[in-house]
């Protein structure tokens, strides 16, 4: 098979390599990957940034990457199933959120991470879902404990996580305000936002409106500032923050979380990596097949051009998702 392998840090170090096909263990499924997508998670690993993450048990190595093949989202077809796998058979269409291995023609995935692909999505559309939509669902429902009728603000509403968060919040019965730049306002409204704040000309923490839940994908505001826009029992959910080479977005996330001790409202984080991914994907499949959630795809790249896809996503202003078709 062909796979993009990382031998040193840097997008230009991603090289298309011929490798043996992986062999599934008893509890694994071999997936013929048809499409993947690019997330900030992927380019953080590809660049080895923030540098502070190289000192943690995060999967990054200090000088060289520990990961061989990056790529956390995949959609494809089951090619073979391990001896203990009963739920999936060759030919089944599946999708998954994995820690690595998506930038390849084949990947072995533990059956307990895999879900059946939503029937109404192509592989390309399905590959846009796992990391971004799982994060949005965890942030709103589990970390934010969002209830029907509540008001939620999504900061960074036009990106990968944000475009899913706006739709899922609506599906959960909330009133939604999206924060994005003016050029993406129509997109965010079309996804179900009741109102939009343009962060380039307005500060949502100073508009006098209060929310039960704030989902913060973008950073840029302290917990002190966000408390002005939260109801007395409101919750700030930290998802992401501004990128940086040394400590960001982790510095923003942990700093804001620490400030939570000094404000009366609840401050919490959403973590996709530690979530129960299969169960969450099955919930998302239900929302997608019911027509309540649809992935927004900005651009699609061929497999050979994956470096360009990573570089484009890294600019931080993609409306929706960047996907890569593998074949
Ligand atoms: N905690 C987790 O498990 C988890 C999982 C996935 C992602 N994340 C993190 O969550 C963040 C978002 O991920 P993503 O996949 O949605 O990234 P993305 O697709 O690159 O989206 C970033 C969005 O942020 C918006 N933005 C940039 N600066 C902003 C500002 N000052 N105020 C408001 N919006 C701003 C951009 O909108 P405009 O184009 O309109 O400027 C863009 O739509 C990243 O930091 C990522 O690392 C965390």
PDB file of N, CA, C and O in Angstrom, residues 213-279:
ATOM      1  N   UNK A 213     -24.294  28.240  27.910  1.00  0.00           N
ATOM      2  CA  UNK A 213     -23.068  27.496  27.568  1.00  0.00           C
ATOM      3  C   UNK A 213     -22.292  28.293  26.518  1.00  0.00           C
ATOM      4  O   UNK A 213     -22.874  28.789  25.550  1.00  0.00           O
ATOM      5  N   UNK A 214     -20.983  28.424  26.727  1.00  0.00           N
ATOM      6  CA  UNK A 214     -20.097  28.969  25.689  1.00  0.00           C
ATOM      7  C   UNK A 214     -19.130  27.860  25.289  1.00  0.00           C
ATOM      8  O   UNK A 214     -18.451  27.272  26.138  1.00  0.00           O
ATOM      9  N   UNK A 215     -19.094  27.552  23.982  1.00  0.00           N
ATOM     10  CA  UNK A 215     -18.134  26.586  23.442  1.00  0.00           C
ATOM     11  C   UNK A 215     -17.021  27.406  22.801  1.00  0.00           C
ATOM     12  O   UNK A 215     -17.265  28.136  21.828  1.00  0.00           O
ATOM     13  N   UNK A 216     -15.822  27.315  23.333  1.00  0.00           N
ATOM     14  CA  UNK A 216     -14.739  28.159  22.835  1.00  0.00           C
ATOM     15  C   UNK A 216     -13.732  27.348  22.017  1.00  0.00           C
ATOM     16  O   UNK A 216     -12.857  26.689  22.568  1.00  0.00           O
ATOM     17  N   UNK A 217     -13.884  27.426  20.702  1.00  0.00           N
ATOM     18  CA  UNK A 217     -12.958  26.737  19.794  1.00  0.00           C
ATOM     19  C   UNK A 217     -11.765  27.605  19.442  1.00  0.00           C
ATOM     20  O   UNK A 217     -10.754  27.092  18.967  1.00  0.00           O
ATOM     21  N   UNK A 218     -11.900  28.924  19.642  1.00  0.00           N
ATOM     22  CA  UNK A 218     -10.919  29.850  19.061  1.00  0.00           C
ATOM     23  C   UNK A 218      -9.973  30.467  20.082  1.00  0.00           C
ATOM     24  O   UNK A 218      -8.899  30.933  19.717  1.00  0.00           O
ATOM     25  N   UNK A 219     -10.347  30.504  21.366  1.00  0.00           N
ATOM     26  CA  UNK A 219      -9.530  31.214  22.351  1.00  0.00           C
ATOM     27  C   UNK A 219      -9.706  32.707  22.149  1.00  0.00           C
ATOM     28  O   UNK A 219     -10.677  33.157  21.555  1.00  0.00           O
ATOM     29  N   UNK A 220      -8.746  33.469  22.639  1.00  0.00           N
ATOM     30  CA  UNK A 220      -8.837  34.918  22.436  1.00  0.00           C
ATOM     31  C   UNK A 220      -9.533  35.643  23.581  1.00  0.00           C
ATOM     32  O   UNK A 220      -9.536  36.870  23.623  1.00  0.00           O
ATOM     33  N   UNK A 221     -10.169  34.899  24.495  1.00  0.00           N
ATOM     34  CA  UNK A 221     -10.827  35.524  25.646  1.00  0.00           C
ATOM     35  C   UNK A 221     -10.476  34.726  26.895  1.00  0.00           C
ATOM     36  O   UNK A 221     -10.467  33.499  26.877  1.00  0.00           O
ATOM     37  N   UNK A 222     -10.221  35.447  27.973  1.00  0.00           N
ATOM     38  CA  UNK A 222      -9.940  34.785  29.254  1.00  0.00           C
ATOM     39  C   UNK A 222     -11.259  34.307  29.864  1.00  0.00           C
ATOM     40  O   UNK A 222     -12.347  34.724  29.439  1.00  0.00           O
ATOM     41  N   UNK A 223     -11.149  33.456  30.888  1.00  0.00           N
ATOM     42  CA  UNK A 223     -12.360  33.061  31.627  1.00  0.00           C
ATOM     43  C   UNK A 223     -12.969  34.288  32.304  1.00  0.00           C
ATOM     44  O   UNK A 223     -14.187  34.403  32.417  1.00  0.00           O
ATOM     45  N   UNK A 224     -12.103  35.219  32.738  1.00  0.00           N
ATOM     46  CA  UNK A 224     -12.612  36.458  33.355  1.00  0.00           C
ATOM     47  C   UNK A 224     -13.539  37.175  32.391  1.00  0.00           C
ATOM     48  O   UNK A 224     -14.590  37.683  32.778  1.00  0.00           O
ATOM     49  N   UNK A 225     -13.109  37.278  31.137  1.00  0.00           N
ATOM     50  CA  UNK A 225     -13.926  37.979  30.136  1.00  0.00           C
ATOM     51  C   UNK A 225     -15.192  37.177  29.827  1.00  0.00           C
ATOM     52  O   UNK A 225     -16.290  37.740  29.754  1.00  0.00           O
ATOM     53  N   UNK A 226     -15.055  35.858  29.680  1.00  0.00           N
ATOM     54  CA  UNK A 226     -16.220  35.043  29.304  1.00  0.00           C
ATOM     55  C   UNK A 226     -17.296  35.064  30.388  1.00  0.00           C
ATOM     56  O   UNK A 226     -18.478  34.910  30.079  1.00  0.00           O
ATOM     57  N   UNK A 227     -16.905  35.258  31.637  1.00  0.00           N
ATOM     58  CA  UNK A 227     -17.911  35.232  32.711  1.00  0.00           C
ATOM     59  C   UNK A 227     -18.960  36.323  32.507  1.00  0.00           C
ATOM     60  O   UNK A 227     -20.106  36.176  32.895  1.00  0.00           O
ATOM     61  N   UNK A 228     -18.565  37.439  31.844  1.00  0.00           N
ATOM     62  CA  UNK A 228     -19.524  38.517  31.569  1.00  0.00           C
ATOM     63  C   UNK A 228     -20.628  38.056  30.631  1.00  0.00           C
ATOM     64  O   UNK A 228     -21.710  38.641  30.608  1.00  0.00           O
ATOM     65  N   UNK A 229     -20.326  37.037  29.818  1.00  0.00           N
ATOM     66  CA  UNK A 229     -21.309  36.568  28.822  1.00  0.00           C
ATOM     67  C   UNK A 229     -21.966  35.263  29.254  1.00  0.00           C
ATOM     68  O   UNK A 229     -22.672  34.649  28.454  1.00  0.00           O
ATOM     69  N   UNK A 230     -21.732  34.830  30.499  1.00  0.00           N
ATOM     70  CA  UNK A 230     -22.346  33.587  30.986  1.00  0.00           C
ATOM     71  C   UNK A 230     -23.437  33.901  32.002  1.00  0.00           C
ATOM     72  O   UNK A 230     -23.290  34.835  32.814  1.00  0.00           O
ATOM     73  N   UNK A 231     -24.501  33.095  31.997  1.00  0.00           N
ATOM     74  CA  UNK A 231     -25.508  33.203  33.049  1.00  0.00           C
ATOM     75  C   UNK A 231     -24.850  32.800  34.386  1.00  0.00           C
ATOM     76  O   UNK A 231     -23.786  32.164  34.380  1.00  0.00           O
ATOM     77  N   UNK A 232     -25.461  33.133  35.526  1.00  0.00           N
ATOM     78  CA  UNK A 232     -24.816  32.826  36.808  1.00  0.00           C
ATOM     79  C   UNK A 232     -24.460  31.350  36.965  1.00  0.00           C
ATOM     80  O   UNK A 232     -23.466  31.016  37.593  1.00  0.00           O
ATOM     81  N   UNK A 233     -25.261  30.442  36.369  1.00  0.00           N
ATOM     82  CA  UNK A 233     -24.938  29.012  36.455  1.00  0.00           C
ATOM     83  C   UNK A 233     -24.387  28.482  35.127  1.00  0.00           C
ATOM     84  O   UNK A 233     -24.453  27.283  34.850  1.00  0.00           O
ATOM     85  N   UNK A 234     -23.884  29.361  34.298  1.00  0.00           N
ATOM     86  CA  UNK A 234     -23.438  28.967  32.965  1.00  0.00           C
ATOM     87  C   UNK A 234     -22.126  28.199  32.974  1.00  0.00           C
ATOM     88  O   UNK A 234     -21.433  28.105  33.993  1.00  0.00           O
ATOM     89  N   UNK A 235     -21.810  27.620  31.798  1.00  0.00           N
ATOM     90  CA  UNK A 235     -20.600  26.801  31.661  1.00  0.00           C
ATOM     91  C   UNK A 235     -19.779  27.280  30.470  1.00  0.00           C
ATOM     92  O   UNK A 235     -20.314  27.435  29.365  1.00  0.00           O
ATOM     93  N   UNK A 236     -18.476  27.472  30.701  1.00  0.00           N
ATOM     94  CA  UNK A 236     -17.532  27.739  29.617  1.00  0.00           C
ATOM     95  C   UNK A 236     -16.816  26.434  29.297  1.00  0.00           C
ATOM     96  O   UNK A 236     -16.192  25.837  30.178  1.00  0.00           O
ATOM     97  N   UNK A 237     -16.929  25.988  28.042  1.00  0.00           N
ATOM     98  CA  UNK A 237     -16.261  24.747  27.621  1.00  0.00           C
ATOM     99  C   UNK A 237     -15.073  25.122  26.727  1.00  0.00           C
ATOM    100  O   UNK A 237     -15.255  25.679  25.642  1.00  0.00           O
ATOM    101  N   UNK A 238     -13.878  24.803  27.187  1.00  0.00           N
ATOM    102  CA  UNK A 238     -12.667  25.121  26.411  1.00  0.00           C
ATOM    103  C   UNK A 238     -12.397  23.959  25.458  1.00  0.00           C
ATOM    104  O   UNK A 238     -12.234  22.812  25.890  1.00  0.00           O
ATOM    105  N   UNK A 239     -12.372  24.280  24.164  1.00  0.00           N
ATOM    106  CA  UNK A 239     -12.101  23.248  23.149  1.00  0.00           C
ATOM    107  C   UNK A 239     -10.727  23.467  22.528  1.00  0.00           C
ATOM    108  O   UNK A 239      -9.929  22.547  22.384  1.00  0.00           O
ATOM    109  N   UNK A 240     -10.456  24.686  22.106  1.00  0.00           N
ATOM    110  CA  UNK A 240      -9.192  24.979  21.424  1.00  0.00           C
ATOM    111  C   UNK A 240      -8.711  26.359  21.784  1.00  0.00           C
ATOM    112  O   UNK A 240      -9.212  26.994  22.717  1.00  0.00           O
ATOM    113  N   UNK A 241      -7.726  26.827  21.025  1.00  0.00           N
ATOM    114  CA  UNK A 241      -7.179  28.148  21.290  1.00  0.00           C
ATOM    115  C   UNK A 241      -6.286  28.569  20.156  1.00  0.00           C
ATOM    116  O   UNK A 241      -6.135  27.842  19.169  1.00  0.00           O
ATOM    117  N   UNK A 242      -5.679  29.737  20.295  1.00  0.00           N
ATOM    118  CA  UNK A 242      -4.825  30.224  19.209  1.00  0.00           C
ATOM    119  C   UNK A 242      -3.601  29.331  19.050  1.00  0.00           C
ATOM    120  O   UNK A 242      -3.053  28.861  20.043  1.00  0.00           O
ATOM    121  N   UNK A 243      -3.172  29.045  17.809  1.00  0.00           N
ATOM    122  CA  UNK A 243      -1.999  28.193  17.635  1.00  0.00           C
ATOM    123  C   UNK A 243      -0.708  28.930  17.980  1.00  0.00           C
ATOM    124  O   UNK A 243      -0.679  30.150  17.988  1.00  0.00           O
ATOM    125  N   UNK A 244       0.330  28.179  18.286  1.00  0.00           N
ATOM    126  CA  UNK A 244       1.636  28.794  18.574  1.00  0.00           C
ATOM    127  C   UNK A 244       2.699  27.723  18.533  1.00  0.00           C
ATOM    128  O   UNK A 244       2.395  26.532  18.569  1.00  0.00           O
ATOM    129  N   UNK A 245       3.956  28.130  18.450  1.00  0.00           N
ATOM    130  CA  UNK A 245       5.033  27.136  18.301  1.00  0.00           C
ATOM    131  C   UNK A 245       5.434  26.503  19.634  1.00  0.00           C
ATOM    132  O   UNK A 245       5.798  25.350  19.686  1.00  0.00           O
ATOM    133  N   UNK A 246       5.398  27.281  20.715  1.00  0.00           N
ATOM    134  CA  UNK A 246       5.975  26.787  21.969  1.00  0.00           C
ATOM    135  C   UNK A 246       4.949  26.140  22.886  1.00  0.00           C
ATOM    136  O   UNK A 246       5.144  25.024  23.327  1.00  0.00           O
ATOM    137  N   UNK A 247       3.870  26.868  23.219  1.00  0.00           N
ATOM    138  CA  UNK A 247       2.916  26.303  24.194  1.00  0.00           C
ATOM    139  C   UNK A 247       1.455  26.314  23.736  1.00  0.00           C
ATOM    140  O   UNK A 247       0.637  25.572  24.280  1.00  0.00           O
ATOM    141  N   UNK A 248       1.112  27.165  22.779  1.00  0.00           N
ATOM    142  CA  UNK A 248      -0.310  27.272  22.381  1.00  0.00           C
ATOM    143  C   UNK A 248      -0.704  26.157  21.419  1.00  0.00           C
ATOM    144  O   UNK A 248       0.133  25.717  20.652  1.00  0.00           O
ATOM    145  N   UNK A 249      -1.944  25.689  21.449  1.00  0.00           N
ATOM    146  CA  UNK A 249      -3.082  26.199  22.207  1.00  0.00           C
ATOM    147  C   UNK A 249      -3.186  25.638  23.638  1.00  0.00           C
ATOM    148  O   UNK A 249      -4.062  26.054  24.375  1.00  0.00           O
ATOM    149  N   UNK A 250      -2.240  24.742  24.027  1.00  0.00           N
ATOM    150  CA  UNK A 250      -2.371  24.130  25.359  1.00  0.00           C
ATOM    151  C   UNK A 250      -2.279  25.179  26.469  1.00  0.00           C
ATOM    152  O   UNK A 250      -3.005  25.117  27.469  1.00  0.00           O
ATOM    153  N   UNK A 251      -1.395  26.190  26.264  1.00  0.00           N
ATOM    154  CA  UNK A 251      -1.212  27.215  27.297  1.00  0.00           C
ATOM    155  C   UNK A 251      -2.514  27.966  27.556  1.00  0.00           C
ATOM    156  O   UNK A 251      -2.907  28.193  28.709  1.00  0.00           O
ATOM    157  N   UNK A 252      -3.190  28.341  26.468  1.00  0.00           N
ATOM    158  CA  UNK A 252      -4.473  29.045  26.616  1.00  0.00           C
ATOM    159  C   UNK A 252      -5.482  28.151  27.345  1.00  0.00           C
ATOM    160  O   UNK A 252      -6.169  28.593  28.270  1.00  0.00           O
ATOM    161  N   UNK A 253      -5.556  26.886  26.921  1.00  0.00           N
ATOM    162  CA  UNK A 253      -6.573  25.981  27.487  1.00  0.00           C
ATOM    163  C   UNK A 253      -6.342  25.780  28.986  1.00  0.00           C
ATOM    164  O   UNK A 253      -7.272  25.942  29.795  1.00  0.00           O
ATOM    165  N   UNK A 254      -5.108  25.468  29.372  1.00  0.00           N
ATOM    166  CA  UNK A 254      -4.860  25.202  30.797  1.00  0.00           C
ATOM    167  C   UNK A 254      -4.916  26.495  31.622  1.00  0.00           C
ATOM    168  O   UNK A 254      -5.374  26.482  32.759  1.00  0.00           O
ATOM    169  N   UNK A 255      -4.460  27.622  31.033  1.00  0.00           N
ATOM    170  CA  UNK A 255      -4.541  28.912  31.737  1.00  0.00           C
ATOM    171  C   UNK A 255      -5.989  29.300  32.006  1.00  0.00           C
ATOM    172  O   UNK A 255      -6.348  29.721  33.112  1.00  0.00           O
ATOM    173  N   UNK A 256      -6.834  29.145  30.989  1.00  0.00           N
ATOM    174  CA  UNK A 256      -8.252  29.514  31.134  1.00  0.00           C
ATOM    175  C   UNK A 256      -8.927  28.579  32.132  1.00  0.00           C
ATOM    176  O   UNK A 256      -9.738  29.012  32.964  1.00  0.00           O
ATOM    177  N   UNK A 257      -8.570  27.301  32.049  1.00  0.00           N
ATOM    178  CA  UNK A 257      -9.150  26.327  32.988  1.00  0.00           C
ATOM    179  C   UNK A 257      -8.772  26.702  34.429  1.00  0.00           C
ATOM    180  O   UNK A 257      -9.615  26.674  35.335  1.00  0.00           O
ATOM    181  N   UNK A 258      -7.526  27.091  34.637  1.00  0.00           N
ATOM    182  CA  UNK A 258      -7.071  27.465  35.987  1.00  0.00           C
ATOM    183  C   UNK A 258      -7.821  28.701  36.495  1.00  0.00           C
ATOM    184  O   UNK A 258      -8.172  28.787  37.678  1.00  0.00           O
ATOM    185  N   UNK A 259      -8.111  29.655  35.594  1.00  0.00           N
ATOM    186  CA  UNK A 259      -8.863  30.846  36.008  1.00  0.00           C
ATOM    187  C   UNK A 259     -10.262  30.483  36.500  1.00  0.00           C
ATOM    188  O   UNK A 259     -10.875  31.233  37.254  1.00  0.00           O
ATOM    189  N   UNK A 260     -10.741  29.322  36.060  1.00  0.00           N
ATOM    190  CA  UNK A 260     -12.084  28.886  36.455  1.00  0.00           C
ATOM    191  C   UNK A 260     -12.252  28.797  37.962  1.00  0.00           C
ATOM    192  O   UNK A 260     -13.371  28.944  38.475  1.00  0.00           O
ATOM    193  N   UNK A 261     -11.155  28.578  38.684  1.00  0.00           N
ATOM    194  CA  UNK A 261     -11.233  28.490  40.150  1.00  0.00           C
ATOM    195  C   UNK A 261     -11.640  29.828  40.760  1.00  0.00           C
ATOM    196  O   UNK A 261     -12.085  29.877  41.911  1.00  0.00           O
ATOM    197  N   UNK A 262     -11.489  30.916  39.987  1.00  0.00           N
ATOM    198  CA  UNK A 262     -11.722  32.252  40.557  1.00  0.00           C
ATOM    199  C   UNK A 262     -12.988  32.914  40.024  1.00  0.00           C
ATOM    200  O   UNK A 262     -13.224  34.084  40.266  1.00  0.00           O
ATOM    201  N   UNK A 263     -13.794  32.179  39.267  1.00  0.00           N
ATOM    202  CA  UNK A 263     -15.088  32.739  38.849  1.00  0.00           C
ATOM    203  C   UNK A 263     -16.197  31.788  39.308  1.00  0.00           C
ATOM    204  O   UNK A 263     -15.958  30.609  39.558  1.00  0.00           O
ATOM    205  N   UNK A 264     -17.409  32.345  39.434  1.00  0.00           N
ATOM    206  CA  UNK A 264     -18.485  31.539  40.029  1.00  0.00           C
ATOM    207  C   UNK A 264     -19.067  30.530  39.027  1.00  0.00           C
ATOM    208  O   UNK A 264     -19.605  29.495  39.408  1.00  0.00           O
ATOM    209  N   UNK A 265     -18.951  30.810  37.726  1.00  0.00           N
ATOM    210  CA  UNK A 265     -19.495  29.882  36.733  1.00  0.00           C
ATOM    211  C   UNK A 265     -18.551  28.682  36.526  1.00  0.00           C
ATOM    212  O   UNK A 265     -17.387  28.738  36.935  1.00  0.00           O
ATOM    213  N   UNK A 266     -19.110  27.640  35.890  1.00  0.00           N
ATOM    214  CA  UNK A 266     -18.342  26.413  35.685  1.00  0.00           C
ATOM    215  C   UNK A 266     -17.422  26.564  34.452  1.00  0.00           C
ATOM    216  O   UNK A 266     -17.857  27.061  33.419  1.00  0.00           O
ATOM    217  N   UNK A 267     -16.170  26.129  34.599  1.00  0.00           N
ATOM    218  CA  UNK A 267     -15.230  26.125  33.467  1.00  0.00           C
ATOM    219  C   UNK A 267     -14.716  24.702  33.300  1.00  0.00           C
ATOM    220  O   UNK A 267     -14.241  24.094  34.262  1.00  0.00           O
ATOM    221  N   UNK A 268     -14.826  24.171  32.103  1.00  0.00           N
ATOM    222  CA  UNK A 268     -14.423  22.790  31.881  1.00  0.00           C
ATOM    223  C   UNK A 268     -13.790  22.655  30.497  1.00  0.00           C
ATOM    224  O   UNK A 268     -13.827  23.590  29.699  1.00  0.00           O
ATOM    225  N   UNK A 269     -13.181  21.482  30.241  1.00  0.00           N
ATOM    226  CA  UNK A 269     -12.571  21.260  28.929  1.00  0.00           C
ATOM    227  C   UNK A 269     -13.314  20.129  28.215  1.00  0.00           C
ATOM    228  O   UNK A 269     -13.891  19.260  28.868  1.00  0.00           O
ATOM    229  N   UNK A 270     -13.238  20.133  26.884  1.00  0.00           N
ATOM    230  CA  UNK A 270     -13.756  18.991  26.106  1.00  0.00           C
ATOM    231  C   UNK A 270     -12.569  18.291  25.477  1.00  0.00           C
ATOM    232  O   UNK A 270     -11.708  18.940  24.895  1.00  0.00           O
ATOM    233  N   UNK A 271     -12.502  16.998  25.602  1.00  0.00           N
ATOM    234  CA  UNK A 271     -11.372  16.231  25.066  1.00  0.00           C
ATOM    235  C   UNK A 271     -11.876  15.095  24.179  1.00  0.00           C
ATOM    236  O   UNK A 271     -12.441  14.119  24.684  1.00  0.00           O
ATOM    237  N   UNK A 272     -11.654  15.203  22.883  1.00  0.00           N
ATOM    238  CA  UNK A 272     -12.093  14.131  21.978  1.00  0.00           C
ATOM    239  C   UNK A 272     -11.257  12.873  22.168  1.00  0.00           C
ATOM    240  O   UNK A 272     -11.769  11.764  22.050  1.00  0.00           O
ATOM    241  N   UNK A 273      -9.962  13.048  22.474  1.00  0.00           N
ATOM    242  CA  UNK A 273      -9.086  11.870  22.523  1.00  0.00           C
ATOM    243  C   UNK A 273      -9.493  10.882  23.612  1.00  0.00           C
ATOM    244  O   UNK A 273      -9.314   9.680  23.459  1.00  0.00           O
ATOM    245  N   UNK A 274     -10.051  11.396  24.721  1.00  0.00           N
ATOM    246  CA  UNK A 274     -10.403  10.481  25.809  1.00  0.00           C
ATOM    247  C   UNK A 274     -11.889  10.091  25.779  1.00  0.00           C
ATOM    248  O   UNK A 274     -12.387   9.447  26.689  1.00  0.00           O
ATOM    249  N   UNK A 275     -12.589  10.479  24.710  1.00  0.00           N
ATOM    250  CA  UNK A 275     -14.028  10.201  24.655  1.00  0.00           C
ATOM    251  C   UNK A 275     -14.295   8.769  24.175  1.00  0.00           C
ATOM    252  O   UNK A 275     -13.425   8.122  23.600  1.00  0.00           O
ATOM    253  N   UNK A 276     -15.515   8.308  24.419  1.00  0.00           N
ATOM    254  CA  UNK A 276     -15.948   6.973  23.929  1.00  0.00           C
ATOM    255  C   UNK A 276     -16.362   7.114  22.471  1.00  0.00           C
ATOM    256  O   UNK A 276     -17.519   7.397  22.154  1.00  0.00           O
ATOM    257  N   UNK A 277     -15.395   6.915  21.589  1.00  0.00           N
ATOM    258  CA  UNK A 277     -15.561   7.372  20.202  1.00  0.00           C
ATOM    259  C   UNK A 277     -16.636   6.603  19.428  1.00  0.00           C
ATOM    260  O   UNK A 277     -17.414   7.181  18.684  1.00  0.00           O
ATOM    261  N   UNK A 278     -16.684   5.297  19.614  1.00  0.00           N
ATOM    262  CA  UNK A 278     -17.663   4.510  18.846  1.00  0.00           C
ATOM    263  C   UNK A 278     -19.098   4.940  19.178  1.00  0.00           C
ATOM    264  O   UNK A 278     -19.910   5.179  18.295  1.00  0.00           O
ATOM    265  N   UNK A 279     -19.386   5.068  20.485  1.00  0.00           N
ATOM    266  CA  UNK A 279     -20.734   5.439  20.921  1.00  0.00           C
ATOM    267  C   UNK A 279     -21.090   6.830  20.380  1.00  0.00           C
ATOM    268  O   UNK A 279     -22.198   7.078  19.912  1.00  0.00           O
TER     269      UNK A 279
END
